[in-house]
Each structure stands twice: as C-alpha cells, then as structure tokens.
C-alpha cells in the first residue's frame, strides 16, 4: 500500500505516525498540492485533491486521515491505537476530533496569509479562527491528565495532538500557544525522541 503525503501536512503525519506505531510498512509518495495549485495525479484518485490519500493493495483510494487510521488499525489488530470498544473508544476519538479541529482552525489562519492577497485578508476571520484554536488548546491544557495517561500508551488522540502541536510550532501560526499551555507543551516536548514522531518531523519540501 502507498500513502500519498507531503512533508508538511499534519494530517498526513498523523497517518504516518499511526502506521509506524502499528508496525506497518508503507510506501510513501511525497508531493505538493494546494487549493490554488492542485496536483493533477492526486486529483485522479481523490476527487477533493487532499492529503493524505492511501492507495490500498487492492487499488482503493482511501481518505481522509481518520478513515486511513481506522483502516491501518484494522490491519494490525495485535496493537491498539484506536480502541475498538467501550467508552475509551469515544474518548480517544473525541480527543482526535478536538486536535484535528484545532488544526483546521490553525490551517485556516495560515491559508489566509498564504493564499489571500494582502488587501483581501480578513482580520476578523483570522481573529475568530485563532480564537477557536486557542480555545481548543486551552481544553487540551486543562485536561492533560485525562488524555496523556502513561508514556507507553500512544493512542490516536495523543498522536493527533502531537501532530497538531508540532504543526502549530512549525508554522508558528498561533502566537503565545507554548506559553499559554505549559502542561501540553511539557508532554509534547517529552515525546521528541519517540521514533514515530522523530521520523516525521515537518520539513519544507525539497526544491
Ligand atoms: N480532514 C482531512 C483534511 C486533509 C487536508 O486538509 N489536507 C491538506 C493538507 S494538510 C490538503 O490536502 N490541502 C490541499 C487542499 O485542500 O487542496 C483529513 O483528515 O485528511
């Protein structure tokens, strides 16, 4: 199977970290696609032209990252990053949804400066999306003890948080996030040497 990813996409990183944690090997194809410069080859397999996209060994194109993660989990039942039953499943999925939602808000802020000409940018939009991201980060900060659990468990909620915080740091789009969330960042920094995260640190694409 092949994951179509980019070196900067936090959603693609989530899928890559999940595969790594589950002990699955993947071929990875890196490409660049943006809303304004969509990649035609990606568009041939994913109508929404987004990363990540997983091509299964049966040739099916799966998206989005949450579906891909569930698929990867189904291939590796001996390890668990997505609990399959019980209240734990929905707590972990809720955490993933919160982390993904923070990312969507932060990406929206980033896109505003990346894709909109200066005179057309909306300060109100940026402020509202920044506020959403900050509210989400504050929730993670306030509930660290609930979702962080032990160092040896690394579930999809925690993976999504690590990818979200890693991308916010990489793009530096939510000013003051680190100082506002000391417990969250202490947890994040403690994971720096985890192999799945170290292997997928966001980086600018090769020219
Ligand atoms: N909900 C989707 C979000 C995917 C997404 O927005 N990917 C971005 C990269 S981080 C993308 O492909 N953007 C290009 C575009 O929207 O055209 C997921 O979880 O996979």
Coordinates of N, CA and C in Angstrom, one line a residue, residues 65-170:
X65 N -7.8 11.4 6.8 CA -6.8 10.7 7.7 C -7.5 9.8 8.7
X66 N -8.7 10.2 9.2 CA -9.4 9.4 10.2 C -9.8 8.0 9.6
X67 N -10.2 8.0 8.4 CA -10.6 6.7 7.7 C -9.3 5.9 7.5
X68 N -8.3 6.6 7.1 CA -7.0 5.9 6.8 C -6.5 5.2 8.1
X69 N -6.6 6.0 9.2 CA -6.1 5.5 10.5 C -7.0 4.2 10.9
X70 N -8.3 4.3 10.7 CA -9.1 3.1 11.1 C -8.7 1.9 10.2
X71 N -8.4 2.2 8.9 CA -8.0 1.1 8.0 C -6.7 0.5 8.5
X72 N -5.7 1.4 8.8 CA -4.4 0.8 9.3 C -4.6 0.0 10.6
X73 N -5.5 0.5 11.5 CA -5.7 -0.2 12.7 C -6.3 -1.6 12.4
X74 N -7.2 -1.7 11.4 CA -7.8 -3.0 11.1 C -6.8 -4.0 10.5
X75 N -5.7 -3.5 10.0 CA -4.6 -4.4 9.5 C -3.7 -4.9 10.6
X76 N -3.8 -4.3 11.8 CA -2.8 -4.6 12.9 C -3.5 -4.8 14.2
X77 N -4.4 -5.8 14.3 CA -5.2 -6.0 15.5 C -4.4 -6.3 16.7
X78 N -3.2 -6.7 16.6 CA -2.4 -7.0 17.8 C -2.0 -5.8 18.5
X79 N -1.9 -4.6 17.9 CA -1.6 -3.4 18.6 C -2.9 -2.5 18.6
X80 N -3.0 -1.6 19.5 CA -4.2 -0.8 19.6 C -3.8 0.7 19.7
X81 N -4.1 1.5 18.6 CA -4.0 2.9 18.8 C -5.5 3.5 18.8
X82 N -6.4 2.7 18.2 CA -7.8 3.1 18.2 C -8.6 2.1 19.0
X83 N -8.9 2.3 20.2 CA -9.7 1.3 21.0 C -11.0 1.0 20.2
X84 N -11.3 -0.3 20.1 CA -12.4 -0.7 19.3 C -13.7 -0.8 20.0
X85 N -13.7 -0.8 21.3 CA -15.0 -0.9 22.0 C -14.9 -0.1 23.3
X86 N -16.1 0.1 23.9 CA -16.1 0.7 25.2 C -16.0 2.2 25.2
X87 N -16.2 2.8 26.4 CA -16.2 4.3 26.5 C -14.8 4.9 26.0
X88 N -13.8 4.1 26.2 CA -12.4 4.5 25.8 C -12.4 4.9 24.4
X89 N -13.1 4.1 23.5 CA -13.0 4.4 22.1 C -13.5 5.8 21.8
X90 N -14.6 6.2 22.4 CA -15.2 7.5 22.1 C -14.4 8.7 22.7
X91 N -13.8 8.4 23.9 CA -12.9 9.4 24.5 C -11.7 9.7 23.6
X92 N -11.1 8.6 23.1 CA -10.0 8.8 22.2 C -10.4 9.4 20.9
X93 N -11.5 9.0 20.3 CA -11.9 9.6 19.1 C -12.3 11.1 19.3
X94 N -12.9 11.4 20.4 CA -13.2 12.8 20.7 C -11.9 13.6 20.8
X95 N -10.9 13.1 21.4 CA -9.6 13.8 21.5 C -9.0 14.0 20.1
X96 N -9.1 13.0 19.3 CA -8.7 13.2 17.9 C -9.4 14.3 17.2
X97 N -10.7 14.3 17.4 CA -11.6 15.3 16.7 C -11.2 16.7 17.2
X98 N -10.9 16.8 18.5 CA -10.5 18.1 19.1 C -9.2 18.6 18.5
X99 N -8.2 17.7 18.5 CA -6.9 18.0 17.9 C -7.0 18.4 16.4
X100 N -7.8 17.6 15.7 CA -8.0 17.9 14.2 C -8.7 19.2 14.0
X101 N -9.7 19.5 14.9 CA -10.4 20.8 14.8 C -9.5 22.0 15.1
X102 N -8.6 21.8 16.0 CA -7.6 22.9 16.3 C -6.8 23.1 15.1
X103 N -6.4 22.0 14.5 CA -5.6 22.1 13.2 C -6.3 22.8 12.1
X104 N -7.6 22.5 11.9 CA -8.4 23.1 10.9 C -8.4 24.6 11.1
X105 N -8.6 25.0 12.3 CA -8.7 26.5 12.6 C -7.3 27.1 12.3
X106 N -6.2 26.4 12.8 CA -4.9 27.0 12.6 C -4.5 27.0 11.1
X107 N -4.9 26.0 10.4 CA -4.6 26.0 8.9 C -5.4 27.1 8.2
X108 N -6.6 27.3 8.7 CA -7.4 28.4 8.1 C -6.7 29.8 8.3
X109 N -6.1 29.9 9.4 CA -5.3 31.2 9.7 C -4.1 31.2 8.7
X110 N -3.4 30.1 8.6 CA -2.2 30.1 7.8 C -2.6 30.3 6.3
X111 N -3.7 29.7 5.8 CA -4.1 29.9 4.4 C -4.4 31.4 4.1
X112 N -5.0 32.0 5.1 CA -5.4 33.4 4.9 C -4.1 34.3 4.5
X113 N -3.0 34.0 5.2 CA -1.8 34.8 4.8 C -1.1 34.2 3.6
X114 N -1.3 32.9 3.4 CA -0.5 32.3 2.3 C -1.2 32.5 1.0
X115 N -2.5 32.4 1.0 CA -3.2 32.4 -0.3 C -4.0 33.7 -0.7
X116 N -4.3 34.5 0.3 CA -5.0 35.7 0.0 C -4.1 36.9 -0.1
X117 N -4.3 37.7 -1.2 CA -3.6 38.9 -1.4 C -3.8 39.8 -0.2
X118 N -2.8 40.6 0.1 CA -2.8 41.3 1.4 C -4.1 42.2 1.6
X119 N -4.5 42.9 0.6 CA -5.7 43.7 0.7 C -7.0 43.0 0.9
X120 N -7.0 41.7 0.7 CA -8.2 40.9 0.8 C -8.3 40.1 2.0
X121 N -7.3 40.2 2.9 CA -7.3 39.4 4.1 C -8.3 39.9 5.1
X122 N -8.9 39.0 5.9 CA -9.9 39.5 6.9 C -9.3 39.3 8.3
X123 N -9.1 40.4 8.9 CA -8.6 40.3 10.3 C -9.6 39.6 11.2
X124 N -10.9 39.9 11.0 CA -11.9 39.3 11.8 C -11.9 37.8 11.7
X125 N -11.7 37.3 10.4 CA -11.6 35.8 10.2 C -10.4 35.2 10.9
X126 N -9.3 35.9 10.8 CA -8.1 35.4 11.4 C -8.3 35.4 12.9
X127 N -8.9 36.4 13.5 CA -9.1 36.5 14.9 C -10.0 35.4 15.4
X128 N -11.1 35.2 14.6 CA -12.1 34.2 15.0 C -11.5 32.7 15.0
X129 N -10.7 32.5 13.9 CA -10.1 31.1 13.8 C -9.0 30.9 14.8
X130 N -8.2 32.0 15.1 CA -7.2 31.9 16.2 C -7.8 31.7 17.5
X131 N -9.0 32.3 17.7 CA -9.7 32.1 19.0 C -10.2 30.6 19.1
X132 N -10.7 30.1 18.0 CA -11.1 28.6 18.1 C -9.9 27.8 18.4
X133 N -8.7 28.0 17.7 CA -7.5 27.2 18.0 C -7.1 27.4 19.5
X134 N -7.2 28.6 20.0 CA -6.7 28.8 21.4 C -7.7 28.1 22.4
X135 N -9.0 28.2 22.0 CA -10.0 27.5 22.9 C -9.7 26.0 23.0
X136 N -9.4 25.5 21.8 CA -9.1 24.0 21.7 C -7.9 23.7 22.5
X137 N -6.8 24.5 22.3 CA -5.6 24.2 23.0 C -5.8 24.4 24.5
X138 N -6.6 25.3 24.9 CA -6.9 25.5 26.4 C -7.6 24.3 27.0
X139 N -8.5 23.7 26.2 CA -9.2 22.5 26.6 C -8.1 21.3 26.8
X140 N -7.2 21.2 25.8 CA -6.2 20.2 26.0 C -5.3 20.4 27.2
X141 N -5.0 21.7 27.4 CA -4.2 22.1 28.6 C -4.9 21.7 29.9
X142 N -6.2 22.0 29.9 CA -6.9 21.8 31.2 C -7.2 20.3 31.4
X143 N -7.1 19.5 30.4 CA -7.4 18.1 30.6 C -6.2 17.2 30.3
X144 N -5.0 17.7 30.4 CA -3.8 16.9 30.1 C -3.8 15.6 30.8
X145 N -4.2 15.6 32.1 CA -4.1 14.4 32.9 C -5.1 13.3 32.4
X146 N -6.1 13.7 31.7 CA -7.1 12.8 31.2 C -6.6 12.1 30.0
X147 N -6.1 12.8 29.1 CA -5.7 12.2 27.8 C -4.2 11.7 27.7
X148 N -3.4 12.3 28.6 CA -1.9 11.9 28.4 C -1.6 10.5 28.9
X149 N -2.3 10.1 30.0 CA -2.1 8.8 30.5 C -0.7 8.4 30.7
X150 N -0.3 7.2 30.4 CA 1.1 6.8 30.6 C 2.0 6.9 29.4
X151 N 3.3 7.0 29.6 CA 4.2 7.2 28.5 C 4.1 6.0 27.5
X152 N 3.8 4.8 27.9 CA 3.9 3.7 27.0 C 2.6 3.5 26.1
X153 N 1.5 4.2 26.5 CA 0.4 4.1 25.7 C 0.4 5.3 24.7
X154 N 0.2 5.1 23.5 CA 0.2 6.2 22.5 C -1.0 5.9 21.6
X155 N -2.1 6.6 21.8 CA -3.3 6.3 21.1 C -3.5 7.4 20.0
X156 N -4.6 7.2 19.2 CA -4.8 8.2 18.1 C -5.1 9.6 18.6
X157 N -5.7 9.7 19.8 CA -5.9 11.0 20.3 C -4.6 11.7 20.6
X158 N -3.7 11.0 21.3 CA -2.4 11.6 21.6 C -1.6 11.8 20.3
X159 N -1.7 10.9 19.3 CA -1.0 11.1 18.1 C -1.5 12.4 17.4
X160 N -2.8 12.5 17.3 CA -3.4 13.7 16.7 C -2.9 15.0 17.4
X161 N -2.8 15.0 18.7 CA -2.4 16.1 19.5 C -0.9 16.5 19.1
X162 N -0.1 15.4 19.1 CA 1.3 15.6 18.8 C 1.5 16.2 17.4
X163 N 0.7 15.8 16.5 CA 0.8 16.3 15.1 C 0.3 17.7 15.0
X164 N -0.8 18.0 15.8 CA -1.3 19.4 15.8 C -0.3 20.4 16.4
X165 N 0.2 20.0 17.6 CA 1.1 20.9 18.3 C 2.4 21.1 17.4
X166 N 2.9 20.0 16.9 CA 4.1 20.0 16.0 C 3.9 20.9 14.8
X167 N 2.7 20.9 14.2 CA 2.5 21.8 13.1 C 2.3 23.3 13.5
X168 N 1.6 23.5 14.6 CA 1.5 24.9 15.1 C 2.9 25.5 15.4
X169 N 3.8 24.7 15.9 CA 5.1 25.1 16.2 C 5.9 25.4 14.9
X170 N 5.7 24.4 13.9 CA 6.4 24.5 12.7 C 6.0 25.8 11.9

